[in-house]
Each structure stands twice: as structure tokens, then as C-alpha cells.
Amino acid sequence: MAEKVVTLLDFWPSPYGMRCRIALAEKGINYEYKEEDLRQKSPLLLQMNPIHKKIPVFIHNGNPICESLNIVQYIDETWKDTSPLLPSDPYQRAQSKFWGDFVDKNAFEVGSKIWQTIGEEQEAAKKGFMECLKLLEEELGDKPFFGGETIGFVDVSLIPLYCWFPGYESCGRFSIEGACPNVISWAKRCMEKESVSKSFPEPQKIYEFVMHLRKVWTE
Ligand code: GS8
């Protein structure tokens, strides 16, 4: 079925790219990783994602799949026998996709504003971000993972943001751990998984990258 002709066009600090790396690692799929220079996009990227021209792009047997959550779902459906990420029950599946979308449209968006903005706008972003995490904490409840006993679609959607937390905290001069301890315990549990920890760049490199972005945006 699923042949081994798989390529991921990615950019190392991208939390969107990390989602795909984690899903591929969970499934044990060997793939070719191609790093993109986003200031000078490769002809392959422009050809494979002509609409958005963004990474990540997953290429399977020559067919491009774009948008990280769409890619994670595709990987899950194509390699369905190992480590299922989405539940098979239609209602549970719809719920997982709802929360994945929530992470995308809320936590990722408002999180970026913490390093992109200053003053009142940044204060609003910090508040909005913590509200998102609180809602996610409620959704997690007593479960070890959003997916239940094992890592699932929502875990894969959210965990990449964890390696950006130190940068957020430094830019916003606030503590995420203090206000959302359960999210942090959950994140540490995820980090014990090789599929997650090996998909992350070195924490110091990410931190420096976030600080660089802040400079570019605010100075
Ligand atoms: C977002 C991908 C994205 O923003 C997804 O895959 O889920 N909704 C998409 N990719 C960025 C790099 S990471 O911030 C990107 O490729 N940017 C290039 C550009 O905007 O030109």
C-alpha cells in the first residue's frame, strides 16, 4: 500500500513542520527531510504548494499534501495500522478535529502575537494565550494525553508549541508554568516519547530563533 516514497519539505523551527515529524515518527515511517530556505523558496516547494507557498508539504508518491493538520490526518489514514492518532468513532474523531482546529486558530495565532507585539497588544496576547491554555487544560482533564492513554491528534497538534514556550515567557516576561501546571506536566509526559523529543530542535536554538524574530518584528 503506502510506498516508501515520502518527502517532507520543512523548516527546522516550524511548529507546523514538527507536527508532521512527530506523526511520521509515531508511525515509524522513513522519509526524506528537505530543509527549505523560506527567503528563497525552492522550485519544488513552489510547485508542490502553489497556493500558499508554505512549508510543511508532505509528498507521497509524487502527490503533495499541504497544511500541517491535513498532513497529520493523511499520515494517520494512510498508515492506519500503527499508532492511530484520530479515534475511529465519528463523534470522538470530530471532537479531536475541533480541538486541533482550536489549537491552530487560537493558541498558535495568539501565541505568535506575544513575540510580535509590545505594550497593550502584547498584554492582550498573553491574556488570550493563557485563556487558550486554560481551556485546553479543562479538555485534558485527568487524562494523561488528549488522546487518552496514548498520544493522539490533539497532542500532536499542540505539543510543538511547547518548545517555543521559553521564548514566549522571555518576550512576555511571564510564567506559563505557574498558571497552567497541568499543561506543563502533560508536555513533559509528551517529551518522554522519542517521537516527540527527537522531532524537536535544541531548546537553545529555538529560544535564539524566537529572540531573533522578536527583534525583527519590534525593533
Ligand atoms: C501554516 C504553515 C506556515 O505558517 C499549516 O501548515 O498548518 N496553516 C499552515 N508555514 C510558514 C513557516 S512556519 O511559520 C511558512 O512556510 N511561511 C512562508 C511564507 O509565509 O512565505
mmCIF file with all atom_site columns, C-alpha atoms in Angstrom, residues 7-157:
data_model
loop_
_atom_site.group_PDB
_atom_site.id
_atom_site.type_symbol
_atom_site.label_atom_id
_atom_site.label_alt_id
_atom_site.label_comp_id
_atom_site.label_asym_id
_atom_site.label_entity_id
_atom_site.label_seq_id
_atom_site.pdbx_PDB_ins_code
_atom_site.Cartn_x
_atom_site.Cartn_y
_atom_site.Cartn_z
_atom_site.occupancy
_atom_site.B_iso_or_equiv
_atom_site.pdbx_formal_charge
_atom_site.auth_seq_id
_atom_site.auth_comp_id
_atom_site.auth_asym_id
_atom_site.auth_atom_id
_atom_site.pdbx_PDB_model_num
ATOM 1   C CA . THR A 1 7   ? 9.414   13.530 1.467  1.00 0.00 ? 7   THR A CA 1
ATOM 2   C CA . LEU A 1 8   ? 8.801   16.345 3.923  1.00 0.00 ? 8   LEU A CA 1
ATOM 3   C CA . LEU A 1 9   ? 9.543   19.924 2.942  1.00 0.00 ? 9   LEU A CA 1
ATOM 4   C CA . ASP A 1 10  ? 10.133  21.645 6.238  1.00 0.00 ? 10  ASP A CA 1
ATOM 5   C CA . PHE A 1 11  ? 11.888  24.447 8.112  1.00 0.00 ? 11  PHE A CA 1
ATOM 6   C CA . TRP A 1 12  ? 13.578  23.438 11.374 1.00 0.00 ? 12  TRP A CA 1
ATOM 7   C CA . PRO A 1 13  ? 11.916  25.817 13.941 1.00 0.00 ? 13  PRO A CA 1
ATOM 8   C CA . SER A 1 14  ? 8.420   25.416 12.463 1.00 0.00 ? 14  SER A CA 1
ATOM 9   C CA . PRO A 1 15  ? 5.866   24.038 14.923 1.00 0.00 ? 15  PRO A CA 1
ATOM 10  C CA . TYR A 1 16  ? 3.747   23.137 11.884 1.00 0.00 ? 16  TYR A CA 1
ATOM 11  C CA . GLY A 1 17  ? 6.586   21.076 10.481 1.00 0.00 ? 17  GLY A CA 1
ATOM 12  C CA . MET A 1 18  ? 7.154   19.465 13.882 1.00 0.00 ? 18  MET A CA 1
ATOM 13  C CA . ARG A 1 19  ? 3.596   18.142 13.854 1.00 0.00 ? 19  ARG A CA 1
ATOM 14  C CA . CYS A 1 20  ? 4.377   16.194 10.696 1.00 0.00 ? 20  CYS A CA 1
ATOM 15  C CA . ARG A 1 21  ? 7.741   14.992 12.042 1.00 0.00 ? 21  ARG A CA 1
ATOM 16  C CA . ILE A 1 22  ? 6.034   13.663 15.187 1.00 0.00 ? 22  ILE A CA 1
ATOM 17  C CA . ALA A 1 23  ? 3.267   11.908 13.235 1.00 0.00 ? 23  ALA A CA 1
ATOM 18  C CA . LEU A 1 24  ? 5.843   10.291 10.949 1.00 0.00 ? 24  LEU A CA 1
ATOM 19  C CA . ALA A 1 25  ? 7.938   9.200  13.941 1.00 0.00 ? 25  ALA A CA 1
ATOM 20  C CA . GLU A 1 26  ? 4.867   7.789  15.712 1.00 0.00 ? 26  GLU A CA 1
ATOM 21  C CA . LYS A 1 27  ? 4.173   5.695  12.632 1.00 0.00 ? 27  LYS A CA 1
ATOM 22  C CA . GLY A 1 28  ? 7.827   4.702  12.196 1.00 0.00 ? 28  GLY A CA 1
ATOM 23  C CA . ILE A 1 29  ? 7.991   5.984  8.620  1.00 0.00 ? 29  ILE A CA 1
ATOM 24  C CA . ASN A 1 30  ? 11.345  6.635  6.966  1.00 0.00 ? 30  ASN A CA 1
ATOM 25  C CA . TYR A 1 31  ? 11.272  9.773  4.894  1.00 0.00 ? 31  TYR A CA 1
ATOM 26  C CA . GLU A 1 32  ? 13.451  12.260 3.172  1.00 0.00 ? 32  GLU A CA 1
ATOM 27  C CA . TYR A 1 33  ? 13.677  15.557 5.070  1.00 0.00 ? 33  TYR A CA 1
ATOM 28  C CA . LYS A 1 34  ? 14.265  18.611 2.905  1.00 0.00 ? 34  LYS A CA 1
ATOM 29  C CA . GLU A 1 35  ? 15.074  21.866 4.657  1.00 0.00 ? 35  GLU A CA 1
ATOM 30  C CA . GLU A 1 36  ? 13.650  24.962 2.959  1.00 0.00 ? 36  GLU A CA 1
ATOM 31  C CA . ASP A 1 37  ? 15.105  28.438 2.930  1.00 0.00 ? 37  ASP A CA 1
ATOM 32  C CA . LEU A 1 38  ? 11.909  30.467 3.266  1.00 0.00 ? 38  LEU A CA 1
ATOM 33  C CA . ARG A 1 39  ? 13.603  33.622 1.981  1.00 0.00 ? 39  ARG A CA 1
ATOM 34  C CA . GLN A 1 40  ? 14.468  31.744 -1.177 1.00 0.00 ? 40  GLN A CA 1
ATOM 35  C CA . LYS A 1 41  ? 11.885  29.034 -1.661 1.00 0.00 ? 41  LYS A CA 1
ATOM 36  C CA . SER A 1 42  ? 12.857  26.039 -3.758 1.00 0.00 ? 42  SER A CA 1
ATOM 37  C CA . PRO A 1 43  ? 11.177  25.389 -7.112 1.00 0.00 ? 43  PRO A CA 1
ATOM 38  C CA . LEU A 1 44  ? 9.925   22.131 -5.580 1.00 0.00 ? 44  LEU A CA 1
ATOM 39  C CA . LEU A 1 45  ? 8.098   23.985 -2.770 1.00 0.00 ? 45  LEU A CA 1
ATOM 40  C CA . LEU A 1 46  ? 6.539   26.451 -5.225 1.00 0.00 ? 46  LEU A CA 1
ATOM 41  C CA . GLN A 1 47  ? 5.449   23.594 -7.434 1.00 0.00 ? 47  GLN A CA 1
ATOM 42  C CA . MET A 1 48  ? 4.094   21.445 -4.608 1.00 0.00 ? 48  MET A CA 1
ATOM 43  C CA . ASN A 1 49  ? 2.288   24.219 -2.704 1.00 0.00 ? 49  ASN A CA 1
ATOM 44  C CA . PRO A 1 50  ? 1.479   26.825 -5.368 1.00 0.00 ? 50  PRO A CA 1
ATOM 45  C CA . ILE A 1 51  ? -1.458  28.223 -3.383 1.00 0.00 ? 51  ILE A CA 1
ATOM 46  C CA . HIS A 1 52  ? 0.143   29.071 -0.046 1.00 0.00 ? 52  HIS A CA 1
ATOM 47  C CA . LYS A 1 53  ? 3.850   28.541 -0.876 1.00 0.00 ? 53  LYS A CA 1
ATOM 48  C CA . LYS A 1 54  ? 4.393   27.417 2.712  1.00 0.00 ? 54  LYS A CA 1
ATOM 49  C CA . ILE A 1 55  ? 6.018   24.532 4.484  1.00 0.00 ? 55  ILE A CA 1
ATOM 50  C CA . PRO A 1 56  ? 5.270   21.892 5.587  1.00 0.00 ? 56  PRO A CA 1
ATOM 51  C CA . VAL A 1 57  ? 4.471   19.947 2.456  1.00 0.00 ? 57  VAL A CA 1
ATOM 52  C CA . PHE A 1 58  ? 4.310   16.178 2.578  1.00 0.00 ? 58  PHE A CA 1
ATOM 53  C CA . ILE A 1 59  ? 4.952   14.444 -0.722 1.00 0.00 ? 59  ILE A CA 1
ATOM 54  C CA . HIS A 1 60  ? 3.757   10.867 -1.057 1.00 0.00 ? 60  HIS A CA 1
ATOM 55  C CA . ASN A 1 61  ? 4.428   9.056  -4.313 1.00 0.00 ? 61  ASN A CA 1
ATOM 56  C CA . GLY A 1 62  ? 4.713   12.431 -6.026 1.00 0.00 ? 62  GLY A CA 1
ATOM 57  C CA . ASN A 1 63  ? 1.433   13.765 -4.613 1.00 0.00 ? 63  ASN A CA 1
ATOM 58  C CA . PRO A 1 64  ? 1.690   16.869 -2.428 1.00 0.00 ? 64  PRO A CA 1
ATOM 59  C CA . ILE A 1 65  ? -0.359  17.226 0.742  1.00 0.00 ? 65  ILE A CA 1
ATOM 60  C CA . CYS A 1 66  ? -0.397  20.694 2.330  1.00 0.00 ? 66  CYS A CA 1
ATOM 61  C CA . GLU A 1 67  ? -1.440  22.176 5.682  1.00 0.00 ? 67  GLU A CA 1
ATOM 62  C CA . SER A 1 68  ? 0.025   20.514 8.760  1.00 0.00 ? 68  SER A CA 1
ATOM 63  C CA . LEU A 1 69  ? -3.172  19.172 10.365 1.00 0.00 ? 69  LEU A CA 1
ATOM 64  C CA . ASN A 1 70  ? -4.309  17.883 6.999  1.00 0.00 ? 70  ASN A CA 1
ATOM 65  C CA . ILE A 1 71  ? -0.925  16.172 6.642  1.00 0.00 ? 71  ILE A CA 1
ATOM 66  C CA . VAL A 1 72  ? -1.165  14.579 10.102 1.00 0.00 ? 72  VAL A CA 1
ATOM 67  C CA . GLN A 1 73  ? -4.620  13.245 9.249  1.00 0.00 ? 73  GLN A CA 1
ATOM 68  C CA . TYR A 1 74  ? -3.401  11.946 5.882  1.00 0.00 ? 74  TYR A CA 1
ATOM 69  C CA . ILE A 1 75  ? -0.477  10.159 7.544  1.00 0.00 ? 75  ILE A CA 1
ATOM 70  C CA . ASP A 1 76  ? -2.834  8.664  10.114 1.00 0.00 ? 76  ASP A CA 1
ATOM 71  C CA . GLU A 1 77  ? -5.239  7.391  7.472  1.00 0.00 ? 77  GLU A CA 1
ATOM 72  C CA . THR A 1 78  ? -2.541  6.079  5.148  1.00 0.00 ? 78  THR A CA 1
ATOM 73  C CA . TRP A 1 79  ? -0.548  4.225  7.809  1.00 0.00 ? 79  TRP A CA 1
ATOM 74  C CA . LYS A 1 80  ? -3.553  3.257  9.878  1.00 0.00 ? 80  LYS A CA 1
ATOM 75  C CA . ASP A 1 81  ? -2.258  0.052  11.433 1.00 0.00 ? 81  ASP A CA 1
ATOM 76  C CA . THR A 1 82  ? 0.355   1.649  13.702 1.00 0.00 ? 82  THR A CA 1
ATOM 77  C CA . SER A 1 83  ? -0.254  4.198  16.460 1.00 0.00 ? 83  SER A CA 1
ATOM 78  C CA . PRO A 1 84  ? -3.674  5.545  15.482 1.00 0.00 ? 84  PRO A CA 1
ATOM 79  C CA . LEU A 1 85  ? -3.849  9.290  16.120 1.00 0.00 ? 85  LEU A CA 1
ATOM 80  C CA . LEU A 1 86  ? -7.511  10.036 15.401 1.00 0.00 ? 86  LEU A CA 1
ATOM 81  C CA . PRO A 1 87  ? -10.244 7.970  17.069 1.00 0.00 ? 87  PRO A CA 1
ATOM 82  C CA . SER A 1 88  ? -12.325 5.793  14.729 1.00 0.00 ? 88  SER A CA 1
ATOM 83  C CA . ASP A 1 89  ? -15.627 6.742  16.388 1.00 0.00 ? 89  ASP A CA 1
ATOM 84  C CA . PRO A 1 90  ? -17.094 9.574  14.248 1.00 0.00 ? 90  PRO A CA 1
ATOM 85  C CA . TYR A 1 91  ? -18.083 11.733 17.219 1.00 0.00 ? 91  TYR A CA 1
ATOM 86  C CA . GLN A 1 92  ? -14.733 11.358 19.012 1.00 0.00 ? 92  GLN A CA 1
ATOM 87  C CA . ARG A 1 93  ? -12.994 11.988 15.716 1.00 0.00 ? 93  ARG A CA 1
ATOM 88  C CA . ALA A 1 94  ? -14.956 15.181 15.137 1.00 0.00 ? 94  ALA A CA 1
ATOM 89  C CA . GLN A 1 95  ? -14.107 16.312 18.682 1.00 0.00 ? 95  GLN A CA 1
ATOM 90  C CA . SER A 1 96  ? -10.378 15.718 18.135 1.00 0.00 ? 96  SER A CA 1
ATOM 91  C CA . LYS A 1 97  ? -10.509 17.719 14.929 1.00 0.00 ? 97  LYS A CA 1
ATOM 92  C CA . PHE A 1 98  ? -12.376 20.505 16.683 1.00 0.00 ? 98  PHE A CA 1
ATOM 93  C CA . TRP A 1 99  ? -9.607  20.807 19.294 1.00 0.00 ? 99  TRP A CA 1
ATOM 94  C CA . GLY A 1 100 ? -6.872  20.551 16.685 1.00 0.00 ? 100 GLY A CA 1
ATOM 95  C CA . ASP A 1 101 ? -8.528  23.434 14.873 1.00 0.00 ? 101 ASP A CA 1
ATOM 96  C CA . PHE A 1 102 ? -8.857  25.341 18.155 1.00 0.00 ? 102 PHE A CA 1
ATOM 97  C CA . VAL A 1 103 ? -5.117  24.965 18.757 1.00 0.00 ? 103 VAL A CA 1
ATOM 98  C CA . ASP A 1 104 ? -4.439  26.241 15.250 1.00 0.00 ? 104 ASP A CA 1
ATOM 99  C CA . LYS A 1 105 ? -6.809  29.181 15.203 1.00 0.00 ? 105 LYS A CA 1
ATOM 100 C CA . ASN A 1 106 ? -6.337  30.247 18.803 1.00 0.00 ? 106 ASN A CA 1
ATOM 101 C CA . ALA A 1 107 ? -3.226  29.045 20.654 1.00 0.00 ? 107 ALA A CA 1
ATOM 102 C CA . PHE A 1 108 ? -0.839  29.277 17.662 1.00 0.00 ? 108 PHE A CA 1
ATOM 103 C CA . GLU A 1 109 ? -2.236  32.595 16.416 1.00 0.00 ? 109 GLU A CA 1
ATOM 104 C CA . VAL A 1 110 ? -2.405  34.412 19.706 1.00 0.00 ? 110 VAL A CA 1
ATOM 105 C CA . GLY A 1 111 ? 0.898   32.842 20.869 1.00 0.00 ? 111 GLY A CA 1
ATOM 106 C CA . SER A 1 112 ? 2.697   34.446 17.923 1.00 0.00 ? 112 SER A CA 1
ATOM 107 C CA . LYS A 1 113 ? 1.386   37.842 18.988 1.00 0.00 ? 113 LYS A CA 1
ATOM 108 C CA . ILE A 1 114 ? 3.389   37.523 22.221 1.00 0.00 ? 114 ILE A CA 1
ATOM 109 C CA . TRP A 1 115 ? 6.669   37.889 20.325 1.00 0.00 ? 115 TRP A CA 1
ATOM 110 C CA . GLN A 1 116 ? 5.293   40.062 17.519 1.00 0.00 ? 116 GLN A CA 1
ATOM 111 C CA . THR A 1 117 ? 3.820   42.874 19.618 1.00 0.00 ? 117 THR A CA 1
ATOM 112 C CA . ILE A 1 118 ? 4.543   45.215 22.521 1.00 0.00 ? 118 ILE A CA 1
ATOM 113 C CA . GLY A 1 119 ? 2.571   47.146 25.131 1.00 0.00 ? 119 GLY A CA 1
ATOM 114 C CA . GLU A 1 120 ? -1.177  46.703 25.361 1.00 0.00 ? 120 GLU A CA 1
ATOM 115 C CA . GLU A 1 121 ? -1.334  44.465 22.349 1.00 0.00 ? 121 GLU A CA 1
ATOM 116 C CA . GLN A 1 122 ? 1.197   42.117 23.912 1.00 0.00 ? 122 GLN A CA 1
ATOM 117 C CA . GLU A 1 123 ? -0.666  42.141 27.253 1.00 0.00 ? 123 GLU A CA 1
ATOM 118 C CA . ALA A 1 124 ? -3.847  41.134 25.410 1.00 0.00 ? 124 ALA A CA 1
ATOM 119 C CA . ALA A 1 125 ? -1.945  38.364 23.611 1.00 0.00 ? 125 ALA A CA 1
ATOM 120 C CA . LYS A 1 126 ? -0.552  36.999 26.881 1.00 0.00 ? 126 LYS A CA 1
ATOM 121 C CA . LYS A 1 127 ? -4.027  37.005 28.416 1.00 0.00 ? 127 LYS A CA 1
ATOM 122 C CA . GLY A 1 128 ? -5.564  35.392 25.330 1.00 0.00 ? 128 GLY A CA 1
ATOM 123 C CA . PHE A 1 129 ? -2.856  32.745 25.212 1.00 0.00 ? 129 PHE A CA 1
ATOM 124 C CA . MET A 1 130 ? -3.332  31.781 28.856 1.00 0.00 ? 130 MET A CA 1
ATOM 125 C CA . GLU A 1 131 ? -7.102  31.592 28.299 1.00 0.00 ? 131 GLU A CA 1
ATOM 126 C CA . CYS A 1 132 ? -6.500  29.138 25.451 1.00 0.00 ? 132 CYS A CA 1
ATOM 127 C CA . LEU A 1 133 ? -4.224  27.018 27.618 1.00 0.00 ? 133 LEU A CA 1
ATOM 128 C CA . LYS A 1 134 ? -6.795  27.020 30.445 1.00 0.00 ? 134 LYS A CA 1
ATOM 129 C CA . LEU A 1 135 ? -9.479  25.756 28.054 1.00 0.00 ? 135 LEU A CA 1
ATOM 130 C CA . LEU A 1 136 ? -7.102  23.094 26.802 1.00 0.00 ? 136 LEU A CA 1
ATOM 131 C CA . GLU A 1 137 ? -6.307  22.148 30.378 1.00 0.00 ? 137 GLU A CA 1
ATOM 132 C CA . GLU A 1 138 ? -10.026 21.629 31.002 1.00 0.00 ? 138 GLU A CA 1
ATOM 133 C CA . GLU A 1 139 ? -10.287 19.490 27.871 1.00 0.00 ? 139 GLU A CA 1
ATOM 134 C CA . LEU A 1 140 ? -7.307  17.396 29.023 1.00 0.00 ? 140 LEU A CA 1
ATOM 135 C CA . GLY A 1 141 ? -8.900  16.801 32.439 1.00 0.00 ? 141 GLY A CA 1
ATOM 136 C CA . ASP A 1 142 ? -7.397  13.811 34.274 1.00 0.00 ? 142 ASP A CA 1
ATOM 137 C CA . LYS A 1 143 ? -6.262  12.039 31.111 1.00 0.00 ? 143 LYS A CA 1
ATOM 138 C CA . PRO A 1 144 ? -2.514  11.555 30.594 1.00 0.00 ? 144 PRO A CA 1
ATOM 139 C CA . PHE A 1 145 ? -2.885  12.717 26.969 1.00 0.00 ? 145 PHE A CA 1
ATOM 140 C CA . PHE A 1 146 ? -5.593  14.483 24.985 1.00 0.00 ? 146 PHE A CA 1
ATOM 141 C CA . GLY A 1 147 ? -5.787  11.218 23.045 1.00 0.00 ? 147 GLY A CA 1
ATOM 142 C CA . GLY A 1 148 ? -6.448  9.278  26.290 1.00 0.00 ? 148 GLY A CA 1
ATOM 143 C CA . GLU A 1 149 ? -3.818  6.744  27.317 1.00 0.00 ? 149 GLU A CA 1
ATOM 144 C CA . THR A 1 150 ? -1.663  7.443  24.276 1.00 0.00 ? 150 THR A CA 1
ATOM 145 C CA . ILE A 1 151 ? -0.638  10.423 22.209 1.00 0.00 ? 151 ILE A CA 1
ATOM 146 C CA . GLY A 1 152 ? -3.267  11.447 19.636 1.00 0.00 ? 152 GLY A CA 1
ATOM 147 C CA . PHE A 1 153 ? -4.181  14.099 17.083 1.00 0.00 ? 153 PHE A CA 1
ATOM 148 C CA . VAL A 1 154 ? -4.675  16.950 19.573 1.00 0.00 ? 154 VAL A CA 1
ATOM 149 C CA . ASP A 1 155 ? -1.404  16.124 21.368 1.00 0.00 ? 155 ASP A CA 1
ATOM 150 C CA . VAL A 1 156 ? 0.445   16.191 18.050 1.00 0.00 ? 156 VAL A CA 1
ATOM 151 C CA . SER A 1 157 ? -1.260  19.485 17.153 1.00 0.00 ? 157 SER A CA 1
#
